[in-house]
Amino acid sequence: MRRTVLPVLAVLAALLVIWYAGAVWLNAAWAQDRATRAGVELSLVELVADTWAQDKPKLPAPHQVAVELWQTTVEQKITSRRSLIHHSWVTLSATLLGFGLGTALGIALAVGIVYNRVMDLSVMPWVIASQTIPILAIAPMIIVVLNAVGISGLLPKAMISMYLSFFPVVVGMVKGLRSPAVMQIDQMMTWNASAAQMFWKLRLPSSMPYLFTSMKVAVAASLVGAIVGELPTGAVAGLGARLLAGSYYGQTIQIWSALFMAAALAAGLVALIGAVQRVVLRRMGMA
Amino acid sequence: MTAPEANQNAASVISASDLSLTFQTGDGPVHALKGVSLDIRKGDFVSFIGPSGCGKTTFLRCIAALERPTGGSLTVNGMTPDAARRARAYGYVFQAAGLYPWRTIGRNVSLPLEIMGFSRAEIEERVARVLALVDLAGFEKKFPWQLSGGMQQRASIARALAFDADILLMDEPFGALDEIVRDHLNEQLLHLWARTDKTIGFVTHSIPEAVYLSTRIVVMSPRPGRITDVIDSPLPRERPLDIRDTPEFLEVAHRVREGLRAGHAYED
């Protein structure tokens, strides 16, 4: 334990030092500017203190972000529009729905690709092409089109999440469903197993380690999708909305706290899938 | 050399005549099997021996309907190999145990039974019986990684026995195991054969293994894959391990070795 904690803390401390130094470097110009206009001469200590305490700094200091995070999570009611928990939940719900849809779509496509020769030859290029289109370009289109057919709210954002998250699942599951050795498939043949038995008893269980690995990638992509989905709509709630509002009004502290919240959310989701993976694979005797 | 009386009169279970299999490859056709004719009678223990590429595994796979011959005829239990496969006429043991890591030993053995739709009670009874047959009683709840390689291979034999097919096809099942474990398993396999009266087709690289186990030894040679000699073993069915030091044993081994050498001469 001690062996891992110490290096981690050392790296963290180094990052904080660099961050604080960066804040001084980037915010000093504005501090000097204000001091000159007010006709005051700043000492070095005053200058540094000022760069770490501005309202709209170019780069907020770590403690400013921490205070903002504290005030918008612990000190706000969850129902409040100022609560970051509230905004996180809005984004998280779209993320989870999109992730669920994306995983289902990914598995369905992978099964099709593995079992159908036509799909094998035709679908994969499209799947790969779909991921070469910048999500920022296609997200407004999805939202506009869905709005035109009367779908708004959670689903359009979830669709963008799905668009990003099905890809790793398709790739992983195609590999996973094809992972049984030729010998294992021959063995099933000798028992005259049906295609369905081959799938449920051999291919699907074999693919489980691949599924969880791709789900970890997919859930992080889902979160990015949900946040991106909130940007072009001018959404009023969600981490994306916080980022957008923050950039309109130069609220860098708000932007940074939303970014940290998103990162924490992603880490939490990946850790959750990791935990499910461990439990499932251990129960299956594969870990 | 004559085979035991009982076997001479027994019905033919596997019958191949002028069987050939040619793979079309980029470098031209490869004759994996050419003009192979062989009758395997009920209760025989037949070993196929020969260098790599002689078609011994291919022949076994043809019997199992895992390969389709391109010429000649082949019947298993009087049916086409594919009909025999669908009738679950044989159990097949592969080179690797191939147990599913996510299933316990018991559930691995029950896998073919589940696929064939046996009832739960029947599955339980059969799993217990075949695991006892290969000396693995009490290991039902263990996962494959908790067992040694030899035990895993025994579990895979139990799995092939579980659904009571009369024919057991084994493709170098002990090839990856060390000499001592292999001796032990060979001895057990003979006991098993004596108790169950199965017809066994057994592919091997090892001359002592082939001679020790078999009632008939089929010597094969490559390019094209063909049978060069069929030796009816004069050894009794009851075979302690030290039979391998007897003159009869050494004589058969010598003849197998001669057959293999003759096959090799074709190459150069």
Coordinates of C-alpha atoms in Angstrom, one line a residue:
Chain A
M1 CA 0.0 0.0 0.0
R2 CA 2.7 2.5 1.1
R3 CA 4.7 1.7 -2.0
T4 CA 1.9 2.7 -4.3
V5 CA 0.6 5.7 -2.3
L6 CA 3.9 7.5 -2.1
P7 CA 4.6 7.7 -5.9
V8 CA 1.0 8.7 -6.5
L9 CA 1.2 11.5 -4.0
A10 CA 4.5 12.7 -5.4
V11 CA 3.1 12.9 -8.9
L12 CA 0.0 14.7 -7.6
A13 CA 2.1 17.2 -5.7
A14 CA 4.2 17.9 -8.8
L15 CA 1.1 18.5 -10.8
L16 CA -0.2 21.0 -8.2
V17 CA 3.1 22.9 -8.2
I18 CA 3.0 23.1 -12.0
W19 CA -0.6 24.2 -11.9
Y20 CA 0.0 26.9 -9.3
A21 CA 3.0 28.2 -11.2
G22 CA 1.0 28.2 -14.4
A23 CA -1.7 30.2 -12.7
V24 CA 0.8 32.8 -11.7
W25 CA 2.3 32.9 -15.2
L26 CA -1.0 33.2 -17.1
N27 CA -2.9 35.5 -14.7
A28 CA 0.0 37.9 -13.8
A29 CA -0.6 40.2 -16.9
W30 CA -4.2 40.9 -15.8
A31 CA -3.2 41.5 -12.2
Q32 CA -0.5 44.0 -13.3
D33 CA -2.9 45.6 -15.7
R34 CA -5.4 46.2 -13.0
A35 CA -2.7 47.4 -10.6
T36 CA -1.4 49.9 -13.1
R37 CA -4.9 51.3 -13.8
A38 CA -5.5 51.7 -10.1
G39 CA -2.1 53.3 -9.7
V40 CA -0.8 50.8 -7.2
E41 CA 2.6 49.0 -7.2
L42 CA 2.3 45.2 -6.5
S43 CA 4.9 43.4 -4.5
L44 CA 5.8 39.9 -5.6
V45 CA 3.7 38.4 -2.8
E46 CA 0.8 40.6 -3.6
L47 CA 1.1 39.7 -7.3
V48 CA 1.1 36.0 -6.6
A49 CA -1.8 36.3 -4.2
D50 CA -3.8 38.2 -6.8
T51 CA -3.1 35.6 -9.5
W52 CA -4.6 32.9 -7.3
A53 CA -7.7 34.8 -6.4
Q54 CA -9.1 36.4 -9.5
D55 CA -12.8 36.2 -10.4
K56 CA -12.3 35.3 -14.0
P57 CA -8.7 34.1 -14.3
K58 CA -7.2 32.6 -17.5
L59 CA -6.3 29.6 -15.4
P60 CA -7.9 29.2 -12.0
A61 CA -5.8 28.0 -9.1
P62 CA -6.6 24.5 -7.8
H63 CA -8.1 25.7 -4.6
Q64 CA -10.5 28.0 -6.5
V65 CA -11.8 25.0 -8.5
A66 CA -12.0 23.0 -5.2
V67 CA -14.0 25.7 -3.5
E68 CA -16.3 26.0 -6.5
L69 CA -16.8 22.2 -6.6
W70 CA -17.6 22.2 -2.8
Q71 CA -20.0 25.1 -3.1
T72 CA -21.8 23.7 -6.1
T73 CA -22.1 20.2 -4.8
V74 CA -22.2 20.0 -1.0
E75 CA -23.6 23.5 -0.3
Q76 CA -26.4 23.5 -2.9
K77 CA -29.7 21.6 -2.8
I78 CA -29.6 18.8 -5.4
T79 CA -32.7 20.3 -7.0
S80 CA -31.1 23.7 -7.4
R81 CA -30.1 24.9 -10.9
R82 CA -26.8 25.9 -9.4
S83 CA -26.1 22.4 -8.1
L84 CA -23.4 20.5 -10.0
I85 CA -24.9 17.3 -8.8
H86 CA -28.1 18.2 -10.6
H87 CA -26.2 19.0 -13.8
S88 CA -24.1 15.8 -13.5
W89 CA -27.3 13.7 -13.2
V90 CA -28.7 15.3 -16.3
T91 CA -25.6 14.3 -18.2
L92 CA -25.3 10.9 -16.5
S93 CA -28.8 9.9 -17.3
A94 CA -28.2 10.6 -21.0
T95 CA -24.8 8.8 -20.7
L96 CA -26.3 5.7 -19.2
L97 CA -29.2 5.5 -21.7
G98 CA -26.8 6.1 -24.6
F99 CA -24.3 3.5 -23.2
G100 CA -27.1 0.9 -22.8
L101 CA -28.3 1.5 -26.3
G102 CA -24.8 1.6 -27.7
T103 CA -23.8 -1.6 -26.0
A104 CA -27.0 -3.3 -27.3
L105 CA -26.5 -2.0 -30.8
G106 CA -22.8 -3.0 -30.7
I107 CA -23.5 -6.6 -29.6
A108 CA -26.3 -6.9 -32.2
L109 CA -24.1 -5.7 -35.0
A110 CA -21.2 -8.0 -33.8
V111 CA -23.5 -11.0 -33.8
G112 CA -24.7 -10.1 -37.3
I113 CA -21.1 -9.6 -38.5
V114 CA -20.0 -13.0 -37.0
Y115 CA -23.0 -15.0 -38.3
N116 CA -23.8 -13.3 -41.6
R117 CA -21.3 -13.2 -44.4
V118 CA -23.0 -10.4 -46.2
M119 CA -22.9 -8.3 -43.0
D120 CA -19.3 -9.3 -42.4
L121 CA -18.3 -7.9 -45.7
S122 CA -20.6 -4.8 -45.7
V123 CA -21.1 -3.5 -42.2
M124 CA -17.6 -3.1 -40.8
P125 CA -16.5 -0.4 -43.3
W126 CA -19.5 1.6 -42.5
V127 CA -18.9 1.2 -38.8
I128 CA -15.4 2.5 -39.1
A129 CA -16.5 5.3 -41.5
S130 CA -19.1 6.4 -38.9
Q131 CA -16.3 7.1 -36.4
T132 CA -14.2 9.2 -38.8
I133 CA -16.9 11.8 -38.9
P134 CA -16.3 14.5 -36.2
I135 CA -18.9 14.1 -33.6
L136 CA -19.2 17.9 -33.3
A137 CA -20.3 18.0 -36.9
I138 CA -22.9 15.3 -36.7
A139 CA -24.3 16.0 -33.2
P140 CA -26.3 19.1 -34.3
M141 CA -27.7 17.2 -37.3
I142 CA -28.9 14.4 -35.0
I143 CA -30.6 16.8 -32.7
V144 CA -32.2 18.9 -35.5
V145 CA -33.5 15.8 -37.3
L146 CA -34.9 14.2 -34.1
N147 CA -36.4 17.5 -33.1
A148 CA -38.1 17.7 -36.5
V149 CA -39.8 14.4 -35.8
G150 CA -40.8 15.5 -32.4
I151 CA -38.2 13.8 -30.3
S152 CA -36.4 16.0 -27.8
G153 CA -35.0 16.0 -24.3
L154 CA -33.0 13.0 -23.1
L155 CA -33.2 10.8 -26.2
P156 CA -31.3 13.0 -28.8
K157 CA -28.4 13.3 -26.3
A158 CA -28.5 9.5 -25.7
M159 CA -28.4 8.9 -29.4
I160 CA -25.1 10.9 -29.7
S161 CA -23.8 8.9 -26.7
M162 CA -24.8 5.7 -28.5
Y163 CA -23.1 6.9 -31.7
L164 CA -19.8 7.1 -29.9
S165 CA -20.2 4.1 -27.6
F166 CA -21.4 1.3 -30.0
F167 CA -18.1 1.3 -31.9
P168 CA -15.7 -0.2 -29.3
V169 CA -18.4 -2.7 -28.4
V170 CA -18.7 -3.9 -32.1
V171 CA -15.0 -4.2 -32.5
G172 CA -14.5 -6.0 -29.2
M173 CA -17.4 -8.3 -29.5
V174 CA -16.6 -9.4 -33.1
K175 CA -13.1 -10.3 -31.8
G176 CA -14.7 -11.9 -28.7
L177 CA -17.3 -14.0 -30.5
R178 CA -14.6 -15.2 -32.9
S179 CA -12.2 -16.0 -30.0
P180 CA -13.1 -19.7 -29.6
A181 CA -10.4 -21.9 -31.1
V182 CA -11.1 -24.0 -34.3
M183 CA -10.8 -27.0 -32.0
Q184 CA -13.6 -25.9 -29.7
I185 CA -15.9 -25.3 -32.7
D186 CA -15.0 -28.7 -34.2
Q187 CA -15.8 -30.2 -30.8
M188 CA -19.3 -28.6 -30.8
M189 CA -19.7 -30.1 -34.3
T190 CA -18.9 -33.5 -33.0
W191 CA -21.8 -33.1 -30.5
N192 CA -24.0 -32.0 -33.4
A193 CA -24.7 -28.7 -31.5
S194 CA -27.1 -26.3 -33.1
A195 CA -26.1 -22.7 -34.0
A196 CA -28.0 -21.4 -31.0
Q197 CA -26.2 -23.8 -28.7
M198 CA -22.9 -22.8 -30.2
F199 CA -23.7 -19.2 -29.5
W200 CA -25.0 -19.5 -26.0
K201 CA -22.7 -22.1 -24.7
L202 CA -19.4 -21.3 -26.5
R203 CA -19.2 -18.0 -28.3
L204 CA -21.0 -15.7 -25.9
P205 CA -19.2 -16.9 -22.7
S206 CA -15.8 -16.8 -24.6
S207 CA -16.5 -13.2 -25.5
M208 CA -17.1 -11.9 -21.9
P209 CA -13.6 -10.6 -21.2
Y210 CA -13.7 -8.7 -24.5
L211 CA -17.1 -7.3 -23.8
F212 CA -16.1 -5.8 -20.5
T213 CA -12.9 -4.3 -21.9
S214 CA -14.8 -2.6 -24.7
M215 CA -17.5 -1.5 -22.3
K216 CA -15.0 0.4 -20.3
V217 CA -13.9 2.3 -23.5
A218 CA -17.6 2.7 -24.5
V219 CA -18.8 4.2 -21.2
A220 CA -16.1 7.0 -21.3
A221 CA -17.0 7.7 -25.0
S222 CA -20.7 7.8 -23.9
L223 CA -20.0 10.5 -21.4
V224 CA -18.2 12.6 -24.0
G225 CA -21.1 12.0 -26.4
A226 CA -23.6 13.3 -23.8
I227 CA -21.6 16.4 -23.1
V228 CA -21.1 17.1 -26.8
G229 CA -24.8 16.5 -27.3
E230 CA -25.6 19.3 -24.8
L231 CA -23.4 21.9 -26.6
P232 CA -25.2 22.6 -29.9
T233 CA -28.7 22.7 -28.4
G234 CA -28.0 25.4 -26.0
A235 CA -29.2 23.0 -23.3
V236 CA -30.0 24.6 -20.0
A237 CA -28.9 21.7 -17.8
G238 CA -26.0 19.2 -17.9
L239 CA -22.3 19.4 -17.7
G240 CA -22.2 20.4 -21.3
A241 CA -24.5 23.3 -20.6
R242 CA -22.2 24.4 -17.7
L243 CA -19.3 24.3 -20.0
L244 CA -21.1 26.4 -22.6
A245 CA -22.4 28.9 -20.1
G246 CA -19.0 29.2 -18.5
S247 CA -17.4 30.0 -21.8
Y248 CA -20.1 32.6 -22.7
Y249 CA -19.5 34.5 -19.5
G250 CA -15.8 33.8 -19.1
Q251 CA -16.5 31.8 -15.9
T252 CA -13.3 29.7 -16.1
I253 CA -13.7 28.4 -12.6
Q254 CA -17.1 27.0 -13.5
I255 CA -15.6 25.4 -16.7
W256 CA -12.8 23.8 -14.7
S257 CA -15.1 22.5 -12.0
A258 CA -17.4 21.0 -14.7
L259 CA -14.4 19.4 -16.4
F260 CA -13.3 17.8 -13.1
M261 CA -16.8 16.6 -12.4
A262 CA -16.9 15.0 -15.9
A263 CA -13.5 13.4 -15.3
A264 CA -14.7 12.1 -11.9
L265 CA -17.9 10.7 -13.4
A266 CA -16.0 8.9 -16.2
A267 CA -13.5 7.5 -13.7
G268 CA -16.4 6.3 -11.5
L269 CA -18.2 4.7 -14.4
V270 CA -15.1 2.9 -15.6
A271 CA -14.4 1.7 -12.0
L272 CA -18.0 0.5 -11.7
I273 CA -17.7 -1.6 -14.9
G274 CA -14.3 -2.9 -13.7
A275 CA -16.0 -4.1 -10.5
V276 CA -18.8 -5.8 -12.3
Q277 CA -16.2 -7.4 -14.6
R278 CA -14.3 -8.8 -11.6
V279 CA -17.4 -10.2 -10.0
V280 CA -18.7 -11.7 -13.3
L281 CA -15.4 -13.2 -14.4
R282 CA -14.7 -14.6 -11.0
R283 CA -18.1 -16.3 -10.9
M284 CA -17.4 -17.7 -14.3
G285 CA -14.0 -19.0 -13.0
M286 CA -12.2 -16.9 -15.6
A287 CA -10.4 -14.4 -13.3
Chain B
M1 CA 0.2 -62.9 -36.9
T2 CA -3.5 -63.3 -36.3
A3 CA -5.9 -61.1 -34.5
P4 CA -8.0 -62.6 -31.6
E5 CA -10.9 -64.8 -32.8
A6 CA -13.6 -62.6 -31.5
N7 CA -12.5 -59.7 -33.5
Q8 CA -12.3 -61.5 -36.8
N9 CA -16.0 -62.2 -36.8
A10 CA -17.1 -58.9 -35.4
A11 CA -19.0 -56.5 -37.6
S12 CA -17.2 -53.7 -39.4
V13 CA -17.9 -50.4 -37.7
I14 CA -15.9 -48.1 -39.8
S15 CA -15.3 -49.0 -43.4
A16 CA -13.2 -47.0 -45.8
S17 CA -12.5 -48.0 -49.4
D18 CA -10.2 -46.2 -51.8
L19 CA -10.7 -43.0 -49.8
S20 CA -9.0 -39.8 -50.9
L21 CA -8.9 -36.2 -49.9
T22 CA -7.2 -33.5 -51.9
F23 CA -6.9 -30.0 -50.6
Q24 CA -6.6 -27.3 -53.4
T25 CA -4.0 -24.8 -52.3
G26 CA -2.2 -21.9 -53.9
D27 CA 0.8 -24.2 -54.6
G28 CA -1.4 -26.8 -56.3
P29 CA -3.3 -29.8 -54.9
V30 CA -2.2 -31.5 -51.7
H31 CA -3.0 -35.1 -51.4
A32 CA -3.8 -35.5 -47.8
L33 CA -5.2 -39.0 -48.3
K34 CA -4.9 -41.2 -51.3
G35 CA -6.4 -44.7 -51.9
V36 CA -7.0 -45.4 -48.2
S37 CA -8.9 -48.6 -47.6
L38 CA -9.5 -49.9 -44.1
D39 CA -12.0 -51.8 -42.0
I40 CA -12.3 -51.2 -38.3
R41 CA -14.2 -53.9 -36.5
K42 CA -16.3 -53.5 -33.4
G43 CA -14.2 -53.5 -30.2
D44 CA -10.9 -52.8 -32.1
F45 CA -8.3 -50.5 -30.7
V46 CA -6.8 -49.1 -33.9
S47 CA -3.8 -46.8 -33.8
F48 CA -2.7 -44.6 -36.6
I49 CA 0.9 -43.8 -36.7
G50 CA 3.1 -41.9 -39.1
P51 CA 5.1 -38.7 -39.6
S52 CA 3.5 -35.3 -39.9
G53 CA 1.5 -34.9 -43.0
C54 CA 0.7 -38.6 -43.4
G55 CA -3.0 -37.9 -43.1
K56 CA -3.6 -39.8 -39.9
T57 CA -5.4 -36.9 -38.3
T58 CA -7.2 -36.1 -41.5
F59 CA -8.5 -39.7 -41.7
L60 CA -9.8 -39.4 -38.2
R61 CA -11.4 -36.1 -39.0
C62 CA -13.0 -37.7 -42.1
I63 CA -14.5 -40.4 -39.9
A64 CA -15.8 -37.7 -37.6
A65 CA -17.3 -35.8 -40.6
L66 CA -15.1 -32.8 -39.8
E67 CA -13.5 -33.1 -43.2
R68 CA -15.2 -34.2 -46.4
P69 CA -13.3 -36.8 -48.6
T70 CA -13.0 -35.9 -52.2
G71 CA -13.1 -39.5 -53.4
G72 CA -13.9 -43.1 -52.4
S73 CA -16.4 -44.2 -49.8
L74 CA -16.5 -44.2 -46.1
T75 CA -19.2 -45.5 -43.7
V76 CA -19.5 -45.3 -40.0
N77 CA -22.0 -47.7 -38.4
G78 CA -23.3 -48.3 -41.9
M79 CA -24.1 -44.6 -42.4
T80 CA -22.4 -41.7 -44.0
P81 CA -20.0 -40.0 -41.6
D82 CA -22.2 -36.9 -41.4
A83 CA -25.3 -39.0 -40.6
A84 CA -23.2 -40.8 -37.9
R85 CA -22.2 -37.4 -36.5
R86 CA -25.8 -36.3 -36.3
A87 CA -26.6 -39.6 -34.7
R88 CA -23.8 -38.9 -32.2
A89 CA -22.1 -42.1 -33.0
Y90 CA -18.7 -41.1 -31.6
G91 CA -16.9 -39.2 -28.9
Y92 CA -13.9 -37.2 -30.1
V93 CA -10.9 -36.3 -27.9
F94 CA -8.7 -33.6 -29.3
Q95 CA -5.0 -32.9 -28.7
A96 CA -5.7 -30.3 -26.1
A97 CA -8.3 -31.0 -23.4
G98 CA -10.2 -27.9 -24.5
L99 CA -12.2 -27.7 -21.3
Y100 CA -14.2 -24.5 -20.9
P101 CA -12.5 -22.3 -18.3
W102 CA -15.8 -20.9 -17.2
R103 CA -17.3 -24.3 -16.4
T104 CA -16.4 -26.6 -13.5
I105 CA -15.2 -30.1 -14.4
G106 CA -18.6 -31.5 -13.7
R107 CA -20.3 -28.9 -15.9
N108 CA -17.7 -29.4 -18.6
V109 CA -18.5 -33.1 -18.7
S110 CA -22.2 -32.3 -18.7
L111 CA -21.9 -29.9 -21.7
P112 CA -22.5 -32.5 -24.5
L113 CA -25.3 -34.0 -22.4
E114 CA -27.0 -30.5 -22.1
I115 CA -26.6 -30.1 -25.9
M116 CA -28.1 -33.5 -26.5
G117 CA -31.0 -32.7 -24.2
F118 CA -30.6 -35.3 -21.5
S119 CA -32.7 -34.8 -18.4
R120 CA -31.2 -33.1 -15.3
A121 CA -31.2 -36.3 -13.2
E122 CA -29.7 -38.4 -16.1
I123 CA -27.0 -35.8 -16.6
E124 CA -26.1 -35.9 -12.9
E125 CA -25.9 -39.7 -12.9
R126 CA -23.8 -39.9 -16.0
V127 CA -21.4 -37.2 -15.0
A128 CA -20.8 -39.0 -11.7
R129 CA -20.3 -42.3 -13.5
V130 CA -17.9 -41.2 -16.2
L131 CA -15.8 -39.1 -13.8
A132 CA -15.5 -42.2 -11.6
L133 CA -14.5 -44.1 -14.7
V134 CA -11.5 -41.8 -15.3
D135 CA -10.6 -41.6 -11.6
L136 CA -11.8 -38.0 -11.2
A137 CA -14.7 -38.6 -8.7
G138 CA -14.9 -35.7 -6.3
F139 CA -13.5 -33.1 -8.7
E140 CA -16.9 -32.0 -10.1
K141 CA -16.7 -28.6 -8.4
K142 CA -13.1 -27.8 -9.4
F143 CA -12.4 -25.5 -12.3
P144 CA -10.1 -26.7 -15.1
W145 CA -7.2 -24.4 -14.0
Q146 CA -7.1 -26.2 -10.7
L147 CA -6.3 -29.5 -12.3
S148 CA -3.0 -30.8 -13.8
G149 CA -2.7 -31.3 -17.6
G150 CA -3.1 -35.1 -17.2
M151 CA -6.3 -34.6 -15.1
Q152 CA -7.7 -32.2 -17.6
Q153 CA -7.1 -34.6 -20.4
R154 CA -8.9 -37.3 -18.4
A155 CA -11.8 -35.0 -17.9
S156 CA -12.0 -34.5 -21.6
I157 CA -12.0 -38.2 -22.1
A158 CA -14.8 -38.5 -19.5
R159 CA -16.7 -35.8 -21.6
A160 CA -16.3 -37.9 -24.7
L161 CA -17.6 -41.0 -22.9
A162 CA -20.5 -39.3 -21.2
F163 CA -23.1 -39.8 -24.0
D164 CA -22.3 -43.5 -24.5
A165 CA -21.1 -43.4 -28.1
D166 CA -19.8 -46.8 -29.2
I167 CA -16.8 -45.2 -31.0
L168 CA -14.1 -43.2 -29.4
L169 CA -11.8 -41.1 -31.7
M170 CA -8.7 -39.8 -30.1
D171 CA -6.3 -37.4 -31.8
E172 CA -2.9 -37.5 -30.0
P173 CA -4.7 -37.0 -26.7
F174 CA -1.6 -37.5 -24.6
G175 CA 0.9 -35.8 -27.0
A176 CA 1.4 -32.8 -24.7
L177 CA 1.9 -34.8 -21.5
D178 CA 5.2 -36.0 -20.0
E179 CA 6.2 -39.7 -20.3
I180 CA 5.2 -40.8 -16.8
V181 CA 1.7 -39.2 -16.9
R182 CA 1.4 -40.6 -20.4
D183 CA 2.2 -44.2 -19.3
H184 CA -0.3 -43.9 -16.5
L185 CA -3.0 -42.6 -18.8
N186 CA -2.3 -45.3 -21.4
E187 CA -2.8 -48.0 -18.7
Q188 CA -6.0 -46.3 -17.6
L189 CA -7.2 -46.1 -21.2
L190 CA -6.7 -49.8 -21.7
H191 CA -8.7 -50.5 -18.5
L192 CA -11.4 -48.3 -19.7
W193 CA -11.5 -49.9 -23.1
A194 CA -11.7 -53.4 -21.5
R195 CA -14.6 -52.3 -19.3
T196 CA -16.6 -50.4 -21.9
D197 CA -16.0 -52.5 -25.1
K198 CA -15.7 -49.3 -27.2
T199 CA -14.2 -49.2 -30.7
I200 CA -11.2 -46.8 -30.5
G201 CA -9.4 -44.9 -33.2
F202 CA -6.2 -43.4 -31.8
V203 CA -3.7 -41.1 -33.6
T204 CA -0.2 -41.0 -32.2
H205 CA 3.4 -40.1 -32.9
S206 CA 4.8 -42.6 -30.5
I207 CA 5.7 -46.2 -31.5
P208 CA 5.6 -47.6 -27.9
E209 CA 2.3 -46.0 -27.3
A210 CA 0.8 -47.4 -30.5
V211 CA 2.1 -50.9 -29.8
Y212 CA 1.1 -50.9 -26.2
L213 CA -2.5 -49.8 -26.8
S214 CA -3.6 -51.3 -30.1
T215 CA -5.1 -54.5 -31.4
R216 CA -4.2 -53.1 -34.9
I217 CA -1.6 -50.6 -35.9
V218 CA -2.0 -48.7 -39.1
V219 CA 1.3 -47.3 -40.4
M220 CA 0.9 -44.3 -42.7
S221 CA 3.2 -42.2 -44.8
P222 CA 3.0 -38.8 -46.4
R223 CA 2.9 -37.2 -49.8
P224 CA 0.4 -38.6 -50.7
G225 CA -1.1 -39.6 -47.3
R226 CA -1.6 -43.4 -47.5
I227 CA -1.5 -46.6 -45.5
T228 CA 1.8 -48.5 -45.9
D229 CA 1.2 -51.3 -43.4
V230 CA -1.5 -52.7 -41.1
I231 CA -0.2 -54.8 -38.3
D232 CA -2.5 -57.1 -36.2
S233 CA -1.0 -57.2 -32.8
P234 CA -0.3 -60.6 -31.3
L235 CA -0.3 -59.2 -27.8
P236 CA -3.1 -60.3 -25.4
R237 CA -5.8 -57.8 -24.5
E238 CA -4.7 -57.8 -20.9
R239 CA -1.5 -55.7 -20.9
P240 CA 0.5 -54.8 -17.9
L241 CA 3.0 -51.9 -18.5
D242 CA 6.0 -54.3 -18.4
I243 CA 4.7 -56.1 -21.5
R244 CA 6.7 -53.5 -23.3
D245 CA 9.9 -55.4 -22.4
T246 CA 8.8 -58.7 -23.9
P247 CA 10.2 -60.0 -27.3
E248 CA 6.7 -60.0 -28.8
F249 CA 6.3 -56.3 -28.0
L250 CA 9.7 -55.4 -29.4
E251 CA 9.0 -57.4 -32.5
V252 CA 5.8 -55.5 -33.3
A253 CA 7.6 -52.2 -32.5
H254 CA 10.4 -53.2 -34.9
R255 CA 7.9 -53.9 -37.6
V256 CA 6.2 -50.5 -37.1
R257 CA 9.6 -48.8 -37.2
E258 CA 10.4 -50.6 -40.5
G259 CA 7.1 -49.5 -41.9
L260 CA 7.7 -45.9 -41.0
R261 CA 11.2 -46.0 -42.5
A262 CA 9.9 -47.5 -45.8
G263 CA 7.4 -44.8 -46.0
H264 CA 10.0 -42.2 -45.5
A265 CA 12.2 -43.5 -48.4
Y266 CA 9.5 -42.3 -50.9
E267 CA 10.3 -38.7 -50.0
D268 CA 13.8 -38.3 -51.5

